Coordinates of C-alpha atoms and ligand atoms in Angstrom, one line a residue:
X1 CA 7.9 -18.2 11.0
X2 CA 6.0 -14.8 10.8
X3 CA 6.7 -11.9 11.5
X4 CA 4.9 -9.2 12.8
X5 CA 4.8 -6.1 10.1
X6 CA 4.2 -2.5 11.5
X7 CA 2.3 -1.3 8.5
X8 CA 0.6 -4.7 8.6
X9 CA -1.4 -3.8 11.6
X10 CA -4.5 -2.0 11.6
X11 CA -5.7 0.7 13.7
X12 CA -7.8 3.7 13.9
X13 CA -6.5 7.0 11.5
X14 CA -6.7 8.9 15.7
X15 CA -4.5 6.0 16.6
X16 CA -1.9 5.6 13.7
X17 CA 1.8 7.2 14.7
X18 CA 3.9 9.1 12.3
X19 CA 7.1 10.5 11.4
X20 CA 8.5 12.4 9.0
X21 CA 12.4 11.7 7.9
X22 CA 13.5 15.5 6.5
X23 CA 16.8 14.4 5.1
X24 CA 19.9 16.3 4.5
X25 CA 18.9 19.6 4.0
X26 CA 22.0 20.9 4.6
X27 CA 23.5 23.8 3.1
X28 CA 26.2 21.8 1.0
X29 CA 23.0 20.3 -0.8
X30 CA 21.1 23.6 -0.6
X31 CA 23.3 26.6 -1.1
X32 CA 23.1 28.4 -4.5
X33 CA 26.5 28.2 -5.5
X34 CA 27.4 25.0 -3.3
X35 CA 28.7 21.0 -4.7
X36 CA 25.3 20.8 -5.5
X37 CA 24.3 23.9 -7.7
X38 CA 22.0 23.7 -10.7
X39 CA 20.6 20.5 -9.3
X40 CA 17.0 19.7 -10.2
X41 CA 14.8 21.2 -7.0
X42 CA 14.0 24.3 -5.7
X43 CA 14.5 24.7 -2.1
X44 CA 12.5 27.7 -1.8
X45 CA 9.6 25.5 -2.6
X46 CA 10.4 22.3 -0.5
X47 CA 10.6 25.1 2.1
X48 CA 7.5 27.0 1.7
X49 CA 5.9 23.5 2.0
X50 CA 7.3 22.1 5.0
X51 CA 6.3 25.9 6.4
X52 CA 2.7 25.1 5.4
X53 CA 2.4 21.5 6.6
X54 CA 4.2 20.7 9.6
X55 CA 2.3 22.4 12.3
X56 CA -0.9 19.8 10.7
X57 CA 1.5 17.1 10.3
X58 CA 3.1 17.5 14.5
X59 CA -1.1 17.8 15.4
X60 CA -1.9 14.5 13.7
X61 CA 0.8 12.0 15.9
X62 CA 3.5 13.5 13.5
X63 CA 7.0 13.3 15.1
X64 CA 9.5 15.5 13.0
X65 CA 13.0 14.1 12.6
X66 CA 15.6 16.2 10.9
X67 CA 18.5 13.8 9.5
X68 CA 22.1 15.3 9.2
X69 CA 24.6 14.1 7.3
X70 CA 28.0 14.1 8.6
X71 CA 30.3 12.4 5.4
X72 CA 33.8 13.6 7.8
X73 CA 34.8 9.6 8.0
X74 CA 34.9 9.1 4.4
X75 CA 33.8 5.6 5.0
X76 CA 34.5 3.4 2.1
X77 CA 32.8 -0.2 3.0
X78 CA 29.2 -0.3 2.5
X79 CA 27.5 -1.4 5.3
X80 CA 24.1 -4.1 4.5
X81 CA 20.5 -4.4 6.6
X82 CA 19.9 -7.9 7.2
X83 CA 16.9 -9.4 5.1
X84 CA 13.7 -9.8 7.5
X85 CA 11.9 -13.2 7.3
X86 CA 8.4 -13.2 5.6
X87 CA 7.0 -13.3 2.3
X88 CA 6.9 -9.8 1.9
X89 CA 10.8 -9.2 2.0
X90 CA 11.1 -12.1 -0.4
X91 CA 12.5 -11.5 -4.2
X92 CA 12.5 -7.6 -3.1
X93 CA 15.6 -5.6 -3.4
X94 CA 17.5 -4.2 -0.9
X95 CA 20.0 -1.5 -0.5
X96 CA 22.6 -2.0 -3.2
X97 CA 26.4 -1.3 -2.6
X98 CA 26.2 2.3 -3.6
X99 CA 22.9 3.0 -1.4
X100 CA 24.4 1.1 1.6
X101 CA 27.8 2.9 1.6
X102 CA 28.7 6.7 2.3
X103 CA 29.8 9.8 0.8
X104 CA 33.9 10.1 0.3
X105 CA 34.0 11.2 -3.0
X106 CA 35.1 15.1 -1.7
X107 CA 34.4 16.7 1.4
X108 CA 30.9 17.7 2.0
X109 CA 28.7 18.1 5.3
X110 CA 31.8 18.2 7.2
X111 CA 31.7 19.1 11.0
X112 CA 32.1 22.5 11.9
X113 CA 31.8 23.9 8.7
X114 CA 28.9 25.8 7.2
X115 CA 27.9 23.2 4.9
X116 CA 27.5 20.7 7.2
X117 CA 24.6 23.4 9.2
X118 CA 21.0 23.9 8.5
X119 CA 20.0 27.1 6.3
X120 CA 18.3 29.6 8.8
X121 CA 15.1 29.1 7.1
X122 CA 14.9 25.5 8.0
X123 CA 16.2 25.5 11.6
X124 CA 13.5 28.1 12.2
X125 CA 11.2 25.1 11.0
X126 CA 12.8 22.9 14.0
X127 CA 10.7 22.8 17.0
X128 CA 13.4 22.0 19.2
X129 CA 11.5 20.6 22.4
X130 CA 9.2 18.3 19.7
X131 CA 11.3 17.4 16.9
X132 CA 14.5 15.1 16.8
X133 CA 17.8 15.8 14.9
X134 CA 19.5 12.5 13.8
X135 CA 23.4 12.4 12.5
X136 CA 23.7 9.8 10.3
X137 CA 27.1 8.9 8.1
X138 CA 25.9 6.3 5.7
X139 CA 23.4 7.4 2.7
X140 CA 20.9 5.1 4.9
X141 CA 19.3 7.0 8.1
X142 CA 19.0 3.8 9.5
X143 CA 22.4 2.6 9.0
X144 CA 24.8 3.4 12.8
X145 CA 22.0 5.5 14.2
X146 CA 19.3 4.7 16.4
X147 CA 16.4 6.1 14.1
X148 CA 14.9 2.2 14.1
X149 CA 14.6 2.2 17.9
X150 CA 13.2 5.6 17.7
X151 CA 10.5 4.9 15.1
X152 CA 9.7 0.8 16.6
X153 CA 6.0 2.6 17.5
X154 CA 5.4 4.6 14.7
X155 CA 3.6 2.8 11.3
X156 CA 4.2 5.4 8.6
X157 CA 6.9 6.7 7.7
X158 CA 6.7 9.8 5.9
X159 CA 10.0 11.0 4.4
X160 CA 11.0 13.8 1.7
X161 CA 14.5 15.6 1.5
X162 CA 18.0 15.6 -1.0
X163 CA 18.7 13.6 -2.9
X164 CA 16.1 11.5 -4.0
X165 CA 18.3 8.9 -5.5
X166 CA 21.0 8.5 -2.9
X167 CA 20.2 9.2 1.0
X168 CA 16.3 9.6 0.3
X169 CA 16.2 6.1 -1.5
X170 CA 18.5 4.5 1.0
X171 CA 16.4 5.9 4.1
X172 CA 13.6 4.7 2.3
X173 CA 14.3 1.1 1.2
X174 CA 15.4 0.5 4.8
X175 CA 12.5 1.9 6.3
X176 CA 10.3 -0.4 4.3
X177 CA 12.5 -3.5 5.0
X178 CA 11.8 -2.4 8.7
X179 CA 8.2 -2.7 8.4
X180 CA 6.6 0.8 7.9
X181 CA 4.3 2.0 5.7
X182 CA 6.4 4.5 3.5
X183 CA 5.2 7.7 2.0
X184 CA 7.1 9.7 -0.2
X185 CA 6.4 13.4 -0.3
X186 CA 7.1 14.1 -4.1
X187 CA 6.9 17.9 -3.8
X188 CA 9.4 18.3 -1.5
X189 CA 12.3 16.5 -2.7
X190 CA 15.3 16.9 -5.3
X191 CA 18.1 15.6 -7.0
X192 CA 21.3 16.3 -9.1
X193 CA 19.2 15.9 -12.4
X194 CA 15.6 15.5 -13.7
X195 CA 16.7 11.7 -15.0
X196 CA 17.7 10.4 -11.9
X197 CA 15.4 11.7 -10.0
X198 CA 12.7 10.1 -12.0
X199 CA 14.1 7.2 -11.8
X200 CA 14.5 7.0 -7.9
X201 CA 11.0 7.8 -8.3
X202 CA 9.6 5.1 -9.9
X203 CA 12.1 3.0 -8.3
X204 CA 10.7 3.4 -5.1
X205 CA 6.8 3.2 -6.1
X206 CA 7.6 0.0 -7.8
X207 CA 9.1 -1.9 -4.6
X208 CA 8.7 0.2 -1.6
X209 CA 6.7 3.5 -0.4
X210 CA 3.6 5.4 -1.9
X211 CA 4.2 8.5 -3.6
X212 CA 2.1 11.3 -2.6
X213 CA 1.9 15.3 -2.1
X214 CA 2.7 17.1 1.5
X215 CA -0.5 19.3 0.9
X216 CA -3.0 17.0 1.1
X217 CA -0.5 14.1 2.7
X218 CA -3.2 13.4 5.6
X219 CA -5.9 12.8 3.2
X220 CA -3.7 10.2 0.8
X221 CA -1.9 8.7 3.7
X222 CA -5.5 8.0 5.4
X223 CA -7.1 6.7 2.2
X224 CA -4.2 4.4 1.5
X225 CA -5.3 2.9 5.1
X226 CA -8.8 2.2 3.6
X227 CA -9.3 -1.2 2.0
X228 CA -10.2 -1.5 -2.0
X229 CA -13.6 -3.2 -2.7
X230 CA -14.0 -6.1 -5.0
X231 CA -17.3 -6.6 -6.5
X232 CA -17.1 -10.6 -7.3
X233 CA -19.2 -13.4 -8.4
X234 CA -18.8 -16.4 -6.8
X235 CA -17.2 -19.3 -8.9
X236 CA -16.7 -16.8 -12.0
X237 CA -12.8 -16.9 -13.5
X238 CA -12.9 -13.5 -13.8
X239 CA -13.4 -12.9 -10.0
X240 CA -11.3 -15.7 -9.1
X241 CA -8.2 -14.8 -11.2
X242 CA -8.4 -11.1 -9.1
X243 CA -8.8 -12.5 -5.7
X244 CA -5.6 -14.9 -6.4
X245 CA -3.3 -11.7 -6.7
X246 CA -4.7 -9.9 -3.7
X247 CA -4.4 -13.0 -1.8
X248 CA -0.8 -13.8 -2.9
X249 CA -0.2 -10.1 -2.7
X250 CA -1.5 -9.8 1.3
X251 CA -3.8 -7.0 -0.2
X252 CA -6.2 -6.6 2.6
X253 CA -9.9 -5.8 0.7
X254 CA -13.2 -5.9 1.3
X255 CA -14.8 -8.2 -0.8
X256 CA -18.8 -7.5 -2.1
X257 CA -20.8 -10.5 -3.9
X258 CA -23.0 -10.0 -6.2
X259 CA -25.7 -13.1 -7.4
X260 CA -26.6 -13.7 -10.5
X261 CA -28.7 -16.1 -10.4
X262 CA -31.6 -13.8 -9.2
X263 CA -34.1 -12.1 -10.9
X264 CA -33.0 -9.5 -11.5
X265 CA -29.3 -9.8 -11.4
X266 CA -27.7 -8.0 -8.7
X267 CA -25.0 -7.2 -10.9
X268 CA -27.7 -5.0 -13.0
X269 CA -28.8 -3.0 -9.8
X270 CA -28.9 0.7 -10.4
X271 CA -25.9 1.1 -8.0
X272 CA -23.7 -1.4 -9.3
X273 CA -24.6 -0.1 -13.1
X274 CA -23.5 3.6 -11.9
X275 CA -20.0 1.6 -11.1
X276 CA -19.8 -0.2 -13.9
X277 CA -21.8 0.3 -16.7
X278 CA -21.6 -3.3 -18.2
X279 CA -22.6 -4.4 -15.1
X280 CA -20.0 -7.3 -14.7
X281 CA -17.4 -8.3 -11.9
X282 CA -14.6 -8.2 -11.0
X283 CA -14.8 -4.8 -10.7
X284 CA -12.4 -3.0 -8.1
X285 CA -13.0 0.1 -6.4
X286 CA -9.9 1.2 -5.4
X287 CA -8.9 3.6 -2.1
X288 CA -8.9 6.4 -3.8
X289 CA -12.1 6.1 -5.9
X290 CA -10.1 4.6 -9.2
X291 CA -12.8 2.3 -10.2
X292 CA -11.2 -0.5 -13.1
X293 CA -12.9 -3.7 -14.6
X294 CA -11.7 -6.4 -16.2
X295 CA -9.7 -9.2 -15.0
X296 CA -6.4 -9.5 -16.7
X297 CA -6.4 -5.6 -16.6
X298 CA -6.7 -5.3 -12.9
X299 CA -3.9 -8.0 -12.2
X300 CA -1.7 -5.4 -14.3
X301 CA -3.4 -2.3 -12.1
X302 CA -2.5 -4.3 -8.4
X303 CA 1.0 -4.8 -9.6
X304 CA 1.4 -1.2 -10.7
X305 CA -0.1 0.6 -8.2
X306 CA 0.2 -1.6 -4.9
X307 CA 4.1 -1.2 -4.9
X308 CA 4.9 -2.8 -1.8
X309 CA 3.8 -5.9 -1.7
X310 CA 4.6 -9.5 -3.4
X311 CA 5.9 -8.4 -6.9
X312 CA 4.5 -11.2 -9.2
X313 CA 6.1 -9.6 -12.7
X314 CA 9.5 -10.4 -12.8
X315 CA 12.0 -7.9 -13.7
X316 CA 14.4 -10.1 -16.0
X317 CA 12.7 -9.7 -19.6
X318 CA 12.3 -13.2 -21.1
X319 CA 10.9 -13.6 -17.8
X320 CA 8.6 -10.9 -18.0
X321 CA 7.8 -11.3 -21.4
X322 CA 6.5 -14.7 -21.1
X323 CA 4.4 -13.6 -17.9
X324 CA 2.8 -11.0 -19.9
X325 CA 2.2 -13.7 -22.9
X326 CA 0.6 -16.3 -20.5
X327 CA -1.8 -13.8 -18.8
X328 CA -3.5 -13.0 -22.1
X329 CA -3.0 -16.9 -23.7
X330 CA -4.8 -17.7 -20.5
X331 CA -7.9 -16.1 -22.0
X332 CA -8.3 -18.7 -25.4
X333 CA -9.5 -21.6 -22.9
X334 CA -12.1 -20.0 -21.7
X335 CA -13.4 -18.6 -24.9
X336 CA -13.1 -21.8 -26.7
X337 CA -14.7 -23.6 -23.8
X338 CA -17.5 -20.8 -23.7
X339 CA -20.0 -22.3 -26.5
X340 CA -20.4 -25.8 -24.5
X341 CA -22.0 -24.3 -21.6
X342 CA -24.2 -21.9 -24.0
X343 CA -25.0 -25.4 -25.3
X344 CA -26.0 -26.6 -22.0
X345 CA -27.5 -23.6 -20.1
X346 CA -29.1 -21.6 -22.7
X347 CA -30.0 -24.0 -25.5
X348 CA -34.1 -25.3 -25.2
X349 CA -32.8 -29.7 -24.5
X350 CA -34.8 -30.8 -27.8
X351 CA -32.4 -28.0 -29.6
X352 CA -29.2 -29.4 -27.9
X353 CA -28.8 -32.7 -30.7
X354 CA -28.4 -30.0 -33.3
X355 CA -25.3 -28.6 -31.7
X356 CA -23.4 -32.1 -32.3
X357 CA -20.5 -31.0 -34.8
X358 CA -20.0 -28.1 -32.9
X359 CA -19.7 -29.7 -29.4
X360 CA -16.9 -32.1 -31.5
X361 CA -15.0 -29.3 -32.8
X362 CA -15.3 -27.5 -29.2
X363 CA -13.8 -30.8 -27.2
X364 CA -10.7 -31.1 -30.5
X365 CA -10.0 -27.5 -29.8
X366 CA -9.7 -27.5 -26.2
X367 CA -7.1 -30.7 -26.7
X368 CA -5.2 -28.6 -28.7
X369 CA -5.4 -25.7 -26.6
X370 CA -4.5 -27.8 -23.1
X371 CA -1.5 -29.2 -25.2
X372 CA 0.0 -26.1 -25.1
X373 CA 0.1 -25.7 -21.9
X374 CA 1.1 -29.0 -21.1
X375 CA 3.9 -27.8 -23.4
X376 CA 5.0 -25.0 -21.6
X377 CA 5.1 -26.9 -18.2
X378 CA 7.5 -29.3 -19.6
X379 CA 9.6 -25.8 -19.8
X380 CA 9.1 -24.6 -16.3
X381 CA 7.8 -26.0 -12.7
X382 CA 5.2 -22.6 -13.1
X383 CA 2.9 -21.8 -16.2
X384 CA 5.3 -19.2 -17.3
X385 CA 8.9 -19.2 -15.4
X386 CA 9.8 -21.3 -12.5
X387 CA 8.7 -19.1 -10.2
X388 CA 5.0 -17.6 -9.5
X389 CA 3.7 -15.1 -11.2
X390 CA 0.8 -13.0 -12.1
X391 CA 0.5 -15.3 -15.0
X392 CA -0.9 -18.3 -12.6
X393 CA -3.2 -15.8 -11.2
X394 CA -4.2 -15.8 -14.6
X395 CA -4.2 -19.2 -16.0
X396 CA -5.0 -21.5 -12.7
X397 CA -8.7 -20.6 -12.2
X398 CA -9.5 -21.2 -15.5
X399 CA -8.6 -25.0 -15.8
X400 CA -10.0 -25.4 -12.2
X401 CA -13.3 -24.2 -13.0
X402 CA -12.9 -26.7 -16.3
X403 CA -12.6 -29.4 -13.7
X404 CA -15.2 -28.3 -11.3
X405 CA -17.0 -28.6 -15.2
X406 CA -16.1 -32.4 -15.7
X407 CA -13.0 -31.2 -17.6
X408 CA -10.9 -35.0 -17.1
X409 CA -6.7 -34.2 -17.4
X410 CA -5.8 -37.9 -17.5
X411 CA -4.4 -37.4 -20.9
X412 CA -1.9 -34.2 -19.6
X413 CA -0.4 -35.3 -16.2
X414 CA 2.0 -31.9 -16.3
X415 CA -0.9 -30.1 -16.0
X416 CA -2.2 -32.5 -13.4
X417 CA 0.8 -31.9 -11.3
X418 CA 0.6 -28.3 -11.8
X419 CA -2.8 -28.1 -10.8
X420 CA -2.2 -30.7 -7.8
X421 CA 0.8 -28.1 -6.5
X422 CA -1.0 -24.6 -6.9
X423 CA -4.2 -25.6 -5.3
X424 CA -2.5 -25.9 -1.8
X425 CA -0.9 -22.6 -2.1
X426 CA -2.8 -20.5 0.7
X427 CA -4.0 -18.0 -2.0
X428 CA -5.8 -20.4 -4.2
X429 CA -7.4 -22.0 -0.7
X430 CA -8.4 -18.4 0.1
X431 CA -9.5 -17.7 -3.5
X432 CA -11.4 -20.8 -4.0
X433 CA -15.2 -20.2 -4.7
X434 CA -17.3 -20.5 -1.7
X435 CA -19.8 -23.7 -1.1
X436 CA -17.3 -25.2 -4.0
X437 CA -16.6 -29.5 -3.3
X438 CA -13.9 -31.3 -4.7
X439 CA -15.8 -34.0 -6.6
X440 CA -17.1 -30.8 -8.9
X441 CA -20.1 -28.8 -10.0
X442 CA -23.5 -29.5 -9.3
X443 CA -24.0 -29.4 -13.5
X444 CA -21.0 -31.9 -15.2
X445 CA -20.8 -29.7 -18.8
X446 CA -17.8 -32.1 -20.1
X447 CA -20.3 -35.0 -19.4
X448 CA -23.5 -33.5 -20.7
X449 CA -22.4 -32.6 -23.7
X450 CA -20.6 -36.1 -24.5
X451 CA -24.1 -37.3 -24.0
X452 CA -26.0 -34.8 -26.4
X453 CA -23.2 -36.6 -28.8
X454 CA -23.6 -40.1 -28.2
X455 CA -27.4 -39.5 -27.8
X456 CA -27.2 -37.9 -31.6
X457 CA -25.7 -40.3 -32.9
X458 CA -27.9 -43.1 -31.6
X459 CA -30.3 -40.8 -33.4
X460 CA -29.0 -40.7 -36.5
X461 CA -28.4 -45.3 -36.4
Ligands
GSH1 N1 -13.9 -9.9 -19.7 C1 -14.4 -9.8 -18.4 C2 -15.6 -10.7 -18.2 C3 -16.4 -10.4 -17.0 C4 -17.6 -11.2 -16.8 O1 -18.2 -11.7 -17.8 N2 -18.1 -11.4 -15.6 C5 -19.3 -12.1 -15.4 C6 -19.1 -13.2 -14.4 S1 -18.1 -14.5 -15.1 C7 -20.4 -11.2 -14.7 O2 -20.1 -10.4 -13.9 N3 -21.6 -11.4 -15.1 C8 -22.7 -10.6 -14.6 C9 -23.9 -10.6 -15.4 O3 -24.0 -11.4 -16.3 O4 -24.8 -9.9 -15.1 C10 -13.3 -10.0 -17.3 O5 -12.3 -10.7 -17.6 O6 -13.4 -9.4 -16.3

């Protein structure tokens, strides 16, 4: 079943609805000699901000919603959002017990007292005929209010407020797990301590909402709705192993191929060159002008900075460890299997006999090489844990383009199987290089060279 995903849906910048969740900035969190004195912000700061920027933010399809905390129930059972369907939710985490429950540890933001209103200096920030004020009880926003009906229009969801790790990191782990596109506004936010508020931090750019600055919030919101470009060539690992992860990832991109195959090379063009240098693909341009090459470190850059989507590094460390292992181990096959097809495409034919020992010493090496891996996926169902990872990204389109080469796995049906069950995953169907058949390449190398050696050594009879 799918599911449709607000931030999944794609409109015009004029036509894209906002809000911005202020959270709790009541005076028990704010007041200088208050529960929450010494804590690391400075209101006078979040303030002058939201001064500056909420007139721009209510003229671009901004809605303002001012949370309130009202902790008077001291409710002591957390209460969980249900997991939505779809591959995105999957393997994310949700809301633990602390972050779905309330405050009752003393009394704060009780009704009717002073610490439970608005300083002056924000409610003169309140526009009361635009804005909405929300009570809420739990940490959450979302949790026994009616701030999801309210926002079932609106795709991003800006949010910034006390504290970052408790109500801020709640409100926004829900909002994402109702399908918004989640902002953070890092400048205007604060917490008990430096540590944890750090940590909230990079918790929440790691699974759920982009972090970025209220002064220039329009400019980063709108580039993150721009699309990264991939520079590719068709049928080349490199390309292939990057186009896997935004596939598996649902990172929407524009993809830009580049031949090679004629003169000149369109990866030497003057404008690809002033990209990147080397002139080879991948090579991703990213939203906000972060150009990065390289394959393996590009699958690292699209789980580090695309936060919300699949996470393919798991977080348990002999998990991890082994995911970060394979991804570089998946680079010896192709530079072992590299000399064969100089042998083939760049050696003069009459030349090619010479090559003999080497082309032996090339075939005994990848055998040893595929063993391994044959090895590990007696281990686990996927090349490095038993789930998918980045490390299949990795690894898979370098032994398909071996086969596409001739490459014959008869004597490691593991690796067979493996190869039979990733290839009908929709990312490596999407992934696959275009005009590419089943029965393989145009050019057999595994074939070709056996030749140059039985050829040789009828030679040398
Ligand atoms: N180590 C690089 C290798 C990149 C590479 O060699 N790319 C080739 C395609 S497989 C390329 O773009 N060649 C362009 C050219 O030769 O002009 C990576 O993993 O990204």
């Amino acid at each position: 079943m799918t599911t449709t995903v607000l931030s999944d849906i794609k409109m015009d910048e004029s036509q894209i609805r906002r809000a911005l969740l202020v959270v709790d900035l009541q005076q028990d969190f704010t007041t200088p000699n208050g529960p929450f004195k010494n804590s690391y912000f400075n209101i006078d700061h979040i303030i002058s901000n939201l001064t500056t920027i909420l007139p721009h933010f209510r003229e671009h399809n901004g809605i303002v919603i001012w949370i309130k905390a009202d902790y008077s129930k001291f409710i002591s059972e957390p209460k969980y959002l249900t997991r939505p369907e779809g591959e995105r939710y999957e393997g994310i985490p949700m809301n633990d017990a602390l972050l779905s429950g309330s405050h009752k540890a003393f009394p704060l933001c009780m009704p009717g007292t002073d610490g439970e209103k608005f300083m002056p200096e924000i409610e003169s920030l309140i526009k009361t005929d635009q804005d909405i004020i929300i009570t809420k009880t739990y940490y959450s926003a979302f949790t026994d209010t009616n701030l999801a009906d309210i926002l079932k229009d609106v795709q991003e969801v800006h949010i910034c407020g006390l504290v970052t790790g408790v109500c801020v990191q709640a409100t926004t782990t829900d909002a994402f797990f109702h399908g918004h596109k989640v902002f953070i506004w890092t400048d205007c936010l604060g917490h008990r301590n430096e540590k944890g508020h750090r940590k909230a931090l990079s918790n929440m750019k790691r699974w759920y909402a982009t972090m970025i600055n209220s002064s220039n919030y329009y400019q980063q919101a709108t580039l993150a709705n721009l699309k990264p470009i991939l520079y590719f060539v068709n049928g080349s690992i490199p390309s292939w192993r990057v186009m896997m992860v935004l596939y598996e990832k649902g990172i929407d991109f524009e993809g830009k191929r580049l031949k090679v195959m004629s003169t000149p090379k369109e990866t030497k063009s003057a404008e690809f060159l002033a990209i990147n240098p080397r002139g080879l693909t991948p090579t991703l341009v990213d939203t906000d002008g972060s150009i990065i090459a390289e394959s393996l470190a590009i699958l690292h850059y699209l789980e580090e900075y695309y936060p919300n989507t699949l996470p393919l590094i798991p977080v348990e460390k002999s998990e991890h460890i082994k995911v970060l292992q394979r991804i570089q181990e998946s680079q010896n096959l192709v530079d072992i299997y590299e000399p064969l097809e100089e042998i083939v495409f760049k050696t003069p034919k009459e030349e090619q006999s010479s090559h003999k020992d080497s082309i032996i010493k090339t075939l005994q090496l990848i055998d040893q090489e595929l063993a391994f891996w044959e090895m590990y996926l007696t281990k686990t169902t996927f090349i490095a844990c038993n789930h998918f990872t980045l490390a299949d990204c990795a690894f898979y389109p370098v032994i398909a383009y071996l086969i596409h080469r001739g490459l014959n796995l008869d004597k490691f049906p593991i690796l067979k199987n493996y190869i039979n069950t990733i290839k009908t995953k929709p990312a490596a169907i999407k992934s696959h290089p275009i005009d590419w058949v089943e029965k393989g390449g145009k050019i057999n190398i595994f074939r070709v060279v056996n030749n140059i050696v039985i050829n040789s050594n009828k030679e040398n009879e």
